[in-house]
Amino acid sequence: CLGGQRLSAICRVLATEYRLKRSGFPDLCLWNAQTKHILFAEVKGPNDKLSETQRDWLDILVTSKIDVEVCHVRDGDARDTENV
């Protein structure tokens, strides 16, 4: 799934910058057991914006080659996703 290098990148940030990065990690961790694929997702409601710490985490994950998406939830059935 993540592998040692990607997992260590997350742990390194938490170990070295815990006071600054203890929040903002994506809301969901989606795991497909059949394909062994992992995806992190940040969910945003109407009028909700990414915080600076959330943007930092998205950058950390993308730089570590970890799939991440921002999902914008709207009223009703409509939903937008944005690949990061």
CSV table of C-alpha atoms in Angstrom, one decimal:
chain,number,residue,atom,x,y,z
A,1,CYS,CA,0.0,0.0,0.0
A,2,LEU,CA,2.1,3.0,1.2
A,3,GLY,CA,5.4,1.3,1.4
A,4,GLY,CA,8.2,2.2,3.8
A,5,GLN,CA,9.5,5.3,2.1
A,6,ARG,CA,6.1,7.0,1.9
A,7,LEU,CA,5.1,6.0,5.4
A,8,SER,CA,8.4,7.3,6.7
A,9,ALA,CA,7.8,10.6,5.0
A,10,ILE,CA,4.5,11.0,6.9
A,11,CYS,CA,6.1,9.9,10.2
A,12,ARG,CA,9.1,12.2,9.7
A,13,VAL,CA,6.8,15.3,9.3
A,14,LEU,CA,4.8,14.3,12.4
A,15,ALA,CA,8.0,13.7,14.4
A,16,THR,CA,9.8,16.9,13.4
A,17,GLU,CA,6.9,19.3,13.0
A,18,TYR,CA,4.2,17.9,15.3
A,19,ARG,CA,3.1,21.3,16.8
A,20,LEU,CA,2.6,22.7,13.3
A,21,LYS,CA,1.3,19.6,11.5
A,22,ARG,CA,-0.8,17.8,14.1
A,23,SER,CA,-3.9,19.0,12.3
A,24,GLY,CA,-4.8,19.4,8.6
A,25,PHE,CA,-4.2,15.7,7.6
A,26,PRO,CA,-6.8,14.6,5.1
A,27,ASP,CA,-10.2,13.5,6.4
A,28,LEU,CA,-10.3,10.1,4.8
A,29,CYS,CA,-8.0,7.2,4.0
A,30,LEU,CA,-9.5,5.0,1.3
A,31,TRP,CA,-8.0,1.6,0.9
A,32,ASN,CA,-8.8,-0.9,-1.9
A,33,ALA,CA,-7.8,-4.3,-0.6
A,34,GLN,CA,-8.1,-5.9,-4.1
A,35,THR,CA,-5.8,-3.5,-5.9
A,36,LYS,CA,-3.7,-2.6,-2.8
A,37,HIS,CA,-4.2,1.1,-3.7
A,38,ILE,CA,-4.5,3.8,-1.1
A,39,LEU,CA,-6.0,7.3,-1.5
A,40,PHE,CA,-6.3,10.1,1.0
A,41,ALA,CA,-9.2,12.5,0.6
A,42,GLU,CA,-9.9,15.9,2.1
A,43,VAL,CA,-13.6,16.7,2.1
A,44,LYS,CA,-14.8,20.3,1.8
A,45,GLY,CA,-18.4,21.4,2.1
A,46,PRO,CA,-20.0,24.4,0.5
A,47,ASN,CA,-18.1,27.6,1.3
A,48,ASP,CA,-15.3,25.6,3.0
A,49,LYS,CA,-11.7,26.4,2.0
A,50,LEU,CA,-8.4,24.6,2.6
A,51,SER,CA,-6.4,25.8,5.5
A,52,GLU,CA,-2.7,26.5,5.1
A,53,THR,CA,-1.9,23.4,7.1
A,54,GLN,CA,-4.2,21.3,4.9
A,55,ARG,CA,-2.4,22.7,1.8
A,56,ASP,CA,0.9,21.8,3.4
A,57,TRP,CA,-0.2,18.2,4.0
A,58,LEU,CA,-1.5,17.9,0.4
A,59,ASP,CA,1.9,19.1,-0.8
A,60,ILE,CA,3.7,16.7,1.5
A,61,LEU,CA,1.6,13.8,0.3
A,62,VAL,CA,1.9,14.7,-3.4
A,63,THR,CA,5.7,15.2,-3.1
A,64,SER,CA,5.8,11.7,-1.5
A,65,LYS,CA,3.9,10.3,-4.5
A,66,ILE,CA,0.9,9.5,-2.4
A,67,ASP,CA,-2.5,9.8,-4.1
A,68,VAL,CA,-4.7,12.5,-2.6
A,69,GLU,CA,-7.9,14.3,-3.7
A,70,VAL,CA,-9.9,17.2,-2.5
A,71,CYS,CA,-13.6,16.4,-2.7
A,72,HIS,CA,-16.0,19.3,-2.8
A,73,VAL,CA,-19.4,18.3,-1.5
A,74,ARG,CA,-22.5,20.2,-2.6
A,75,ASP,CA,-26.1,20.3,-1.6
A,76,GLY,CA,-28.0,17.5,-3.2
A,77,ASP,CA,-26.4,14.7,-5.3
A,78,ALA,CA,-23.7,16.8,-7.1
A,79,ARG,CA,-20.1,16.2,-6.1
A,80,ASP,CA,-16.8,17.5,-7.6
A,81,THR,CA,-13.4,15.9,-7.0
A,82,GLU,CA,-10.1,17.6,-7.7
A,83,ASN,CA,-7.0,15.5,-8.2
A,84,VAL,CA,-4.1,17.0,-6.5
